Amino acid sequence: MSRQTSSRVAVLGAGVMGTGIAALAVGSGVPVVLVDIDEERLAKARAEVARQVRLAQFLGHLSATTTAGELETTTDLARVAGATAVIEAVTERMEAKAAALAGASAVVAPGTLVVSNTSAVPIDELAQHVTRPADLVGIHFMNPPYLIRTVELIRGPRSGDAAIRAAEQLLAELGQASVLVGDGPGFVINRILQRAINEAARVVEEGIATPEAVDAVFTGCLGHRSGPLATGDLIGLDNVVDSLHVLLERTGDEGYRPCELLLTKVKAGEFGRKTGRGFFDYEGAQ
Ligand code: NAD
């Protein structure tokens, strides 16, 4: 089924979240231009987006009769110029986000929605780097976006009403529900979750419980779908450490200082699912 849409989404960053958001959009019939500074990432992204769309259709999370939106991959930021919305999903480092947001917001038309998918950087801090702060909001998509259909929608102090409305319209087109929250380091989810992952890693570091036991009490006793360490592996432990640094620097709260075990795993390249090993093993798993 071909759907009429005038939307064209630019996604900045072709990593875990950028490819996931691109898959949700093209699978919903919306054309996407996917930008990264790394050619190798882009080369892999096309196959990854196609894989996620196929899987989501197979599982019934995306309609198999919707004609997929076109996917363009590029390192040329100027290609975002015609987009009706820009979604930034680059590395959780301020320099990377500032560069991507400044470059993209300078080439899109005034009034074009600009979104950051940051895990923890306050939207008002990112607003300093865009051409028009009123056009910027935060949307915290979950991983993978085609499966988890509710997002945190973050209104910064300078986000305009029109941008919030545009974000709600875009989310409706992508089949996502939203919960509107205010600004601050980590917003709601990551202010709580990143600290929990850090504390869970510390419990393992202190020899109080194995990773299996930590997660088993969350799934078995509390009924959570996933324990904090499996969640950390799904997010990417490199991203968890970056987010903890963002939270520590902005709050001064020592509870956010990444524990040694997390730092050791990241140094060893054990990022979780995306590298095949983190707290748990994923070799051979897709
Ligand atoms: P990732 O490391 O998998 O991918 C980041 C990508 O950004 C890389 O491909 C990198 O080359 C690219 N990049 C860096 N600088 C760039 C620039 N200036 N322009 C274009 N591309 C650039 O990271 P990720 O896990 O996809 O996280 C992306 C963002 O989404 C982060 O802000 C993260 O905190 C947030 N987030 C992550 C998750 C998760 O579960 N992984 C969930 C919600 C939000």
Short mmCIF file of N, CA and C and ligand atoms in Angstrom, two decimals, residues 12-18 35-38 41 88-92 96-97 99-100 117-120 140-143 234-236 238-239 243 274, ligand 1:
data_model
loop_
_atom_site.label_atom_id
_atom_site.label_comp_id
_atom_site.label_asym_id
_atom_site.label_seq_id
_atom_site.Cartn_x
_atom_site.Cartn_y
_atom_site.Cartn_z
N LEU A 12 20.68 12.07 11.62
CA LEU A 12 22.12 12.31 11.74
C LEU A 12 22.71 11.25 12.67
N GLY A 13 23.66 10.46 12.15
CA GLY A 13 24.24 9.38 12.94
C GLY A 13 23.66 8.06 12.48
N ALA A 14 24.53 7.15 12.01
CA ALA A 14 24.06 5.86 11.48
C ALA A 14 24.49 4.71 12.39
N GLY A 15 24.45 4.95 13.71
CA GLY A 15 24.80 3.92 14.68
C GLY A 15 23.57 3.13 15.08
N VAL A 16 23.57 2.62 16.33
CA VAL A 16 22.46 1.80 16.83
C VAL A 16 21.12 2.54 16.66
N MET A 17 21.06 3.77 17.16
CA MET A 17 19.78 4.49 17.15
C MET A 17 19.45 5.10 15.80
N GLY A 18 20.46 5.64 15.12
CA GLY A 18 20.20 6.25 13.81
C GLY A 18 19.62 5.23 12.84
N VAL A 35 22.72 10.47 7.57
CA VAL A 35 24.03 11.12 7.46
C VAL A 35 24.97 10.60 8.54
N ASP A 36 26.22 10.33 8.17
CA ASP A 36 27.24 10.00 9.17
C ASP A 36 28.57 10.55 8.65
N ILE A 37 29.52 10.72 9.57
CA ILE A 37 30.85 11.17 9.15
C ILE A 37 31.73 9.97 8.78
N ASP A 38 31.23 8.77 9.07
CA ASP A 38 32.01 7.55 8.91
C ASP A 38 31.43 6.72 7.75
N ARG A 41 30.39 3.10 8.54
CA ARG A 41 29.09 2.99 9.22
C ARG A 41 27.95 3.05 8.21
N GLU A 88 18.67 14.17 15.29
CA GLU A 88 20.10 13.97 15.60
C GLU A 88 20.25 12.77 16.52
N ALA A 89 21.05 11.79 16.08
CA ALA A 89 21.31 10.58 16.89
C ALA A 89 22.80 10.25 16.79
N VAL A 90 23.65 11.24 17.03
CA VAL A 90 25.11 11.01 16.96
C VAL A 90 25.62 10.67 18.37
N THR A 91 26.90 10.32 18.41
CA THR A 91 27.57 9.93 19.65
C THR A 91 27.23 10.89 20.81
N GLU A 92 27.08 10.32 22.02
CA GLU A 92 26.69 11.13 23.19
C GLU A 92 27.88 11.95 23.71
N ALA A 96 30.37 16.37 19.24
CA ALA A 96 29.74 15.70 18.09
C ALA A 96 28.33 16.25 17.89
N LYS A 97 27.59 16.38 18.99
CA LYS A 97 26.20 16.85 18.88
C LYS A 97 26.16 18.30 18.41
N ALA A 99 28.35 19.91 16.59
CA ALA A 99 28.72 20.02 15.18
C ALA A 99 27.55 19.60 14.29
N ALA A 100 26.93 18.47 14.62
CA ALA A 100 25.85 17.95 13.78
C ALA A 100 24.63 18.88 13.81
N ASN A 117 18.03 13.15 19.89
CA ASN A 117 17.72 11.88 20.55
C ASN A 117 18.72 11.63 21.68
N THR A 118 19.28 12.71 22.22
CA THR A 118 20.27 12.56 23.29
C THR A 118 19.69 11.75 24.47
N SER A 119 20.59 11.03 25.13
CA SER A 119 20.16 10.27 26.31
C SER A 119 20.12 11.17 27.54
N ALA A 120 21.02 12.17 27.58
CA ALA A 120 21.17 12.87 28.85
C ALA A 120 21.49 14.36 28.77
N HIS A 140 13.30 11.11 22.97
CA HIS A 140 14.14 10.00 23.42
C HIS A 140 13.49 8.71 22.96
N PHE A 141 13.93 8.26 21.74
CA PHE A 141 13.45 6.98 21.21
C PHE A 141 14.12 5.86 22.01
N MET A 142 13.42 4.75 22.15
CA MET A 142 13.97 3.57 22.82
C MET A 142 14.52 2.61 21.75
N ASN A 143 15.31 1.67 22.17
CA ASN A 143 15.96 0.73 21.26
C ASN A 143 15.33 -0.66 21.38
N LEU A 234 22.21 -3.85 25.85
CA LEU A 234 21.39 -3.49 24.69
C LEU A 234 21.67 -2.03 24.28
N ILE A 235 21.77 -1.16 25.26
CA ILE A 235 22.05 0.25 24.96
C ILE A 235 23.44 0.37 24.33
N GLY A 236 24.41 -0.35 24.87
CA GLY A 236 25.83 -0.20 24.49
C GLY A 236 26.55 0.39 25.70
N ASP A 238 29.50 1.55 26.00
CA ASP A 238 30.21 2.79 25.66
C ASP A 238 29.27 3.98 25.82
N ASN A 239 28.03 3.80 25.33
CA ASN A 239 27.03 4.86 25.46
C ASN A 239 26.62 5.08 26.91
N SER A 243 26.99 8.57 28.81
CA SER A 243 25.81 9.19 29.44
C SER A 243 26.07 9.45 30.93
N LYS A 274 26.26 -4.96 20.55
CA LYS A 274 26.81 -4.52 19.26
C LYS A 274 28.23 -5.04 19.00
P1 NAD B 1 26.49 4.79 18.21
O1 NAD B 1 27.87 4.92 18.76
O2 NAD B 1 25.98 3.44 17.85
O3 NAD B 1 26.37 5.72 16.88
C1 NAD B 1 26.74 7.07 16.84
C2 NAD B 1 27.03 7.45 15.38
O4 NAD B 1 27.21 8.87 15.30
C3 NAD B 1 28.33 6.82 14.81
O5 NAD B 1 28.03 6.10 13.63
C4 NAD B 1 29.22 8.03 14.54
O6 NAD B 1 30.08 7.85 13.42
C5 NAD B 1 28.18 9.12 14.29
N1 NAD B 1 28.65 10.50 14.39
C6 NAD B 1 29.52 11.05 15.28
N2 NAD B 1 29.65 12.38 15.05
C7 NAD B 1 28.84 12.68 14.00
C8 NAD B 1 28.54 13.88 13.29
N3 NAD B 1 29.09 15.06 13.62
N4 NAD B 1 27.66 13.82 12.24
C9 NAD B 1 27.10 12.63 11.88
N5 NAD B 1 27.35 11.47 12.52
C10 NAD B 1 28.21 11.48 13.56
O7 NAD B 1 25.53 5.52 19.23
P2 NAD B 1 23.96 5.26 19.52
O8 NAD B 1 23.81 4.21 20.55
O9 NAD B 1 23.25 5.12 18.22
O10 NAD B 1 23.56 6.63 20.21
C11 NAD B 1 23.25 7.78 19.45
C12 NAD B 1 22.51 8.78 20.33
O11 NAD B 1 21.27 8.20 20.76
C13 NAD B 1 23.29 9.13 21.61
O12 NAD B 1 23.00 10.47 21.96
C14 NAD B 1 22.69 8.18 22.62
O13 NAD B 1 22.87 8.65 23.94
C15 NAD B 1 21.23 8.19 22.19
N6 NAD B 1 20.43 7.01 22.59
C16 NAD B 1 20.95 5.75 22.58
C17 NAD B 1 20.14 4.68 22.92
C18 NAD B 1 20.65 3.26 22.87
O14 NAD B 1 19.94 2.37 23.35
N7 NAD B 1 21.82 3.00 22.29
C19 NAD B 1 18.78 4.89 23.26
C20 NAD B 1 18.27 6.19 23.24
C21 NAD B 1 19.10 7.26 22.92
#
